[in-house]
XYZ file of C-alpha atoms in Angstrom:
300
model
C 26.438 25.144 -44.098
C 27.371 21.479 -44.095
C 24.291 19.147 -43.954
C 24.260 15.467 -42.757
C 22.110 12.306 -43.015
C 21.307 10.182 -40.135
C 21.092 6.529 -40.428
C 19.113 4.336 -37.998
C 19.269 0.628 -37.720
C 16.438 -0.798 -35.672
C 17.321 -4.385 -34.368
C 15.729 -6.600 -31.808
C 18.317 -5.779 -29.265
C 19.406 -2.193 -30.044
C 18.813 0.994 -32.118
C 21.984 2.050 -33.598
C 22.167 5.650 -35.203
C 24.968 7.285 -37.267
C 25.640 10.704 -38.452
C 26.889 10.454 -42.083
C 28.389 13.059 -44.463
C 27.431 13.594 -47.954
C 30.502 11.590 -48.839
C 29.342 8.650 -46.830
C 31.638 9.100 -43.986
C 30.537 8.065 -40.522
C 31.109 10.929 -38.153
C 29.492 9.745 -34.996
C 27.381 6.689 -33.764
C 25.101 6.185 -30.724
C 23.233 3.166 -29.777
C 20.461 2.599 -27.190
C 18.311 -0.566 -26.276
C 15.254 -1.241 -28.319
C 11.998 -0.855 -26.577
C 9.611 -3.788 -27.086
C 6.758 -2.078 -25.442
C 4.801 0.067 -28.123
C 5.538 1.343 -31.582
C 5.239 4.790 -30.160
C 7.974 4.162 -27.646
C 10.164 2.705 -30.296
C 9.649 5.716 -32.673
C 10.355 8.081 -29.608
C 13.626 6.147 -29.030
C 14.569 6.330 -32.595
C 14.050 10.192 -32.659
C 16.038 10.473 -29.435
C 18.950 8.411 -30.904
C 18.915 10.554 -34.111
C 19.118 13.725 -32.047
C 21.778 12.478 -29.777
C 24.039 11.387 -32.510
C 23.533 14.645 -34.329
C 24.500 16.680 -31.193
C 23.155 19.897 -32.616
C 24.626 19.433 -36.099
C 21.935 19.920 -38.990
C 20.605 16.913 -40.828
C 18.156 17.057 -43.638
C 17.220 13.430 -44.064
C 16.872 10.061 -42.215
C 17.199 6.704 -43.492
C 15.931 3.619 -41.416
C 16.588 0.019 -41.725
C 14.106 -1.981 -39.560
C 13.347 -5.652 -38.872
C 10.137 -6.728 -40.445
C 8.596 -6.483 -43.999
C 8.491 -2.931 -45.316
C 6.478 -1.294 -47.954
C 9.057 1.158 -49.203
C 6.602 3.260 -51.186
C 4.803 4.264 -48.021
C 7.398 3.662 -45.408
C 5.103 1.234 -43.642
C 5.963 -1.987 -41.776
C 3.600 -4.505 -43.174
C 4.759 -7.329 -41.193
C 6.961 -8.051 -38.113
C 8.150 -10.763 -35.713
C 7.997 -10.751 -32.015
C 11.579 -9.219 -31.825
C 9.809 -5.792 -32.060
C 6.428 -4.530 -30.445
C 3.395 -6.170 -31.317
C 2.000 -2.958 -33.028
C 5.200 -2.431 -35.235
C 3.256 -4.316 -37.868
C 1.089 -1.812 -39.700
C 3.229 1.130 -38.101
C 3.765 4.020 -40.700
C 7.372 4.455 -39.510
C 8.288 6.965 -42.256
C 5.517 9.411 -41.577
C 5.547 9.133 -37.826
C 9.186 9.534 -37.518
C 9.136 12.425 -40.015
C 6.564 14.277 -37.629
C 8.961 13.804 -34.672
C 12.183 14.878 -36.455
C 10.767 17.401 -39.066
C 12.767 15.946 -42.041
C 11.937 13.344 -44.714
C 12.434 9.694 -43.767
C 13.089 6.712 -46.131
C 12.408 3.255 -44.693
C 13.407 -0.306 -45.730
C 14.033 -3.810 -44.153
C 17.288 -3.793 -42.253
C 18.936 -6.490 -44.455
C 18.200 -4.274 -47.512
C 19.593 -1.425 -45.608
C 22.704 -3.238 -45.190
C 22.856 -4.270 -48.778
C 22.372 -0.538 -49.803
C 25.561 0.278 -48.055
C 27.426 -2.552 -49.420
C 26.270 -1.770 -53.043
C 27.628 1.822 -52.916
C 30.563 1.876 -55.401
C 30.535 -1.927 -56.079
C 30.153 -3.395 -59.506
C 26.882 -4.905 -60.712
C 25.848 -8.425 -61.251
C 23.747 -10.492 -58.804
C 24.690 -10.131 -55.019
C 23.013 -12.184 -52.275
C 23.276 -10.617 -48.725
C 22.557 -11.947 -45.358
C 22.276 -10.019 -42.104
C 22.871 -12.095 -38.990
C 22.120 -10.711 -35.549
C 19.234 -10.992 -33.115
C 17.383 -12.039 -36.088
C 18.292 -13.110 -39.661
C 17.411 -11.198 -42.776
C 18.644 -11.258 -46.474
C 18.616 -9.118 -49.547
C 19.040 -9.589 -53.223
C 20.543 -7.147 -55.603
C 20.670 -7.418 -59.395
C 22.796 -4.987 -61.480
C 23.281 -2.601 -58.580
C 19.463 -2.421 -57.716
C 17.889 -4.094 -54.710
C 14.868 -6.434 -55.694
C 12.124 -6.349 -53.205
C 9.496 -8.694 -54.809
C 5.872 -8.207 -55.172
C 5.150 -8.525 -51.292
C 8.506 -6.965 -50.252
C 9.916 -10.325 -48.886
C 12.743 -11.044 -51.304
C 15.835 -12.441 -49.724
C 14.203 -13.588 -46.522
C 16.443 -16.451 -45.782
C 15.879 -16.320 -42.019
C 12.602 -18.067 -42.351
C 14.250 -20.746 -44.578
C 13.396 -24.195 -43.202
C 16.372 -26.150 -41.947
C 14.323 -28.902 -39.794
C 16.844 -29.188 -36.939
C 15.851 -26.474 -34.733
C 14.375 -28.593 -32.084
C 12.055 -26.855 -29.575
C 13.379 -23.451 -30.293
C 10.933 -21.141 -31.988
C 11.735 -18.674 -34.698
C 10.689 -15.112 -34.061
C 7.776 -15.641 -36.504
C 6.497 -18.443 -34.065
C 7.409 -21.274 -36.153
C 9.855 -23.978 -35.489
C 12.542 -25.233 -37.891
C 13.670 -22.026 -39.434
C 17.279 -20.914 -39.987
C 16.885 -17.852 -37.498
C 16.011 -20.431 -34.830
C 19.490 -21.949 -35.357
C 21.858 -19.352 -36.464
C 20.825 -16.015 -34.943
C 22.847 -14.708 -32.068
C 20.228 -15.576 -29.367
C 19.678 -18.941 -30.882
C 23.344 -19.996 -30.711
C 23.485 -18.641 -26.993
C 20.403 -20.840 -26.179
C 21.930 -23.926 -27.892
C 24.838 -23.482 -25.633
C 22.962 -22.892 -22.484
C 19.011 -23.073 -22.268
C 17.736 -19.494 -21.559
C 20.953 -17.712 -22.424
C 20.581 -14.965 -25.037
C 23.817 -13.231 -25.127
C 26.151 -14.557 -27.781
C 29.267 -12.772 -26.030
C 28.917 -15.449 -23.352
C 29.454 -18.370 -25.826
C 32.310 -16.512 -27.746
C 34.191 -15.887 -24.451
C 33.734 -19.576 -23.352
C 34.966 -20.713 -27.026
C 37.997 -18.412 -26.700
C 38.733 -19.862 -23.211
C 38.999 -23.251 -24.804
C 35.507 -24.719 -24.160
C 35.044 -26.974 -27.185
C 31.254 -27.365 -26.791
C 30.953 -23.609 -27.150
C 33.237 -23.689 -30.207
C 31.105 -26.546 -31.697
C 27.804 -24.656 -31.096
C 29.012 -21.808 -33.096
C 30.419 -23.975 -35.747
C 27.141 -26.029 -36.071
C 25.076 -22.737 -36.474
C 27.775 -21.508 -39.088
C 27.322 -24.793 -41.027
C 23.478 -24.476 -41.044
C 23.739 -20.807 -42.298
C 26.393 -21.946 -44.971
C 24.158 -24.754 -46.284
C 21.084 -22.410 -46.614
C 23.284 -19.847 -48.434
C 24.491 -22.442 -50.806
C 21.000 -23.403 -51.608
C 20.187 -19.876 -52.316
C 23.331 -19.556 -54.423
C 22.542 -22.630 -56.488
C 19.129 -20.871 -57.028
C 20.257 -17.533 -57.999
C 23.698 -17.917 -59.361
C 25.174 -14.813 -57.672
C 28.310 -12.983 -58.526
C 28.935 -12.534 -54.616
C 27.521 -13.645 -51.250
C 28.004 -11.196 -48.465
C 27.218 -11.714 -44.722
C 27.054 -8.897 -42.330
C 25.443 -7.866 -38.984
C 26.524 -8.566 -35.332
C 27.291 -12.233 -35.505
C 29.428 -11.611 -38.608
C 31.889 -9.832 -36.180
C 32.937 -13.296 -34.865
C 35.366 -13.388 -37.999
C 37.028 -16.723 -38.688
C 35.175 -18.552 -35.967
C 32.048 -18.080 -38.022
C 33.298 -17.797 -41.594
C 35.621 -20.810 -41.638
C 32.821 -23.367 -40.735
C 30.304 -21.323 -42.764
C 32.391 -21.398 -45.957
C 33.293 -25.201 -45.479
C 29.570 -26.052 -45.482
C 28.771 -23.480 -48.039
C 31.192 -24.821 -50.823
C 30.376 -28.445 -49.995
C 26.830 -27.713 -51.289
C 27.553 -25.688 -54.435
C 26.886 -26.863 -57.921
C 29.987 -27.495 -59.986
C 29.853 -24.293 -62.167
C 29.926 -21.931 -59.053
C 32.306 -24.017 -56.944
C 34.737 -21.113 -56.769
C 32.204 -18.810 -54.907
C 32.834 -18.053 -51.318
C 31.034 -16.187 -48.602
C 32.475 -12.601 -47.895
C 32.272 -10.485 -44.668
C 30.446 -7.218 -45.148
C 33.152 -4.695 -46.178
C 31.605 -1.853 -43.880
C 31.882 -4.186 -40.889
C 29.869 -3.339 -37.829
C 28.807 0.059 -39.513
C 27.360 -1.565 -42.442
C 23.640 -1.399 -41.374
C 23.785 2.315 -40.184
C 25.803 3.468 -43.296
C 23.286 1.390 -45.494
C 20.333 3.043 -43.810
C 21.836 6.443 -44.471
C 22.410 5.487 -47.966
C 18.659 4.801 -48.515
C 17.962 8.368 -47.859
C 19.914 9.388 -50.842
C 18.730 6.708 -53.207
C 16.246 8.317 -55.910
C 14.440 4.940 -56.285
C 13.133 5.327 -52.843
C 10.166 7.455 -51.646
C 11.277 9.947 -48.852
C 8.185 10.355 -46.490
C 7.665 13.690 -44.937
């Protein structure tokens, strides 16, 4: 009997689930809104999304990428922002989801999950990843292995100070962080106070609204400068950006790369920022890849 893995990406706006074969092929996908009430509600929604996407087909493991800082040895979220329920921090996601689904669960930060999918089959070296969506996360891989750091915060560029966020607060509660400038809701709010849907801004820009286009370009420039600073620090072989905002394509990547290359040190001047090769499915496929990675603990 063919067995499958379910990958679950938990973001501040939606939970995306995918049914993935042993060869890494995505057979089905399903998305539902993210509950922001309690951790129990969020776990129930994750279990529902997994069962729905499986549609009766057997799956023997689940991989989860979630916003927040994750202790991968225990599958527990150790810290989270206000994009998720207040009790998500300290939630034993792996154990509690395994109870609901009856299969082993592997858990990591959502940006690390995206990176895990992108790493599959790619050469070694140092790779810097950024995931841009409702929030902003990052990951660092060296010689094909993710580096989590002592406190599991390696790659967290979303909370890099940029000093130009005005009155907008980051999801961590502070002002002046990259996430308060370049995440999807931050771009939308910069265009029109109170707006959180980036699609509104994109539609306006596509219709010829110069201000909408400028707001997106400004955010992309801030992202590019932060990534350049990280590249100057890490000397990576590649820099990869994925997540929902990355689906803007050239409207994001053109100003992003212009700002990025302008800040690079001369020895790495040829480096550019690449879109995630797995596109909009990167996070779900990456979450599924976690479940098959022997370096992770599967909680059951």
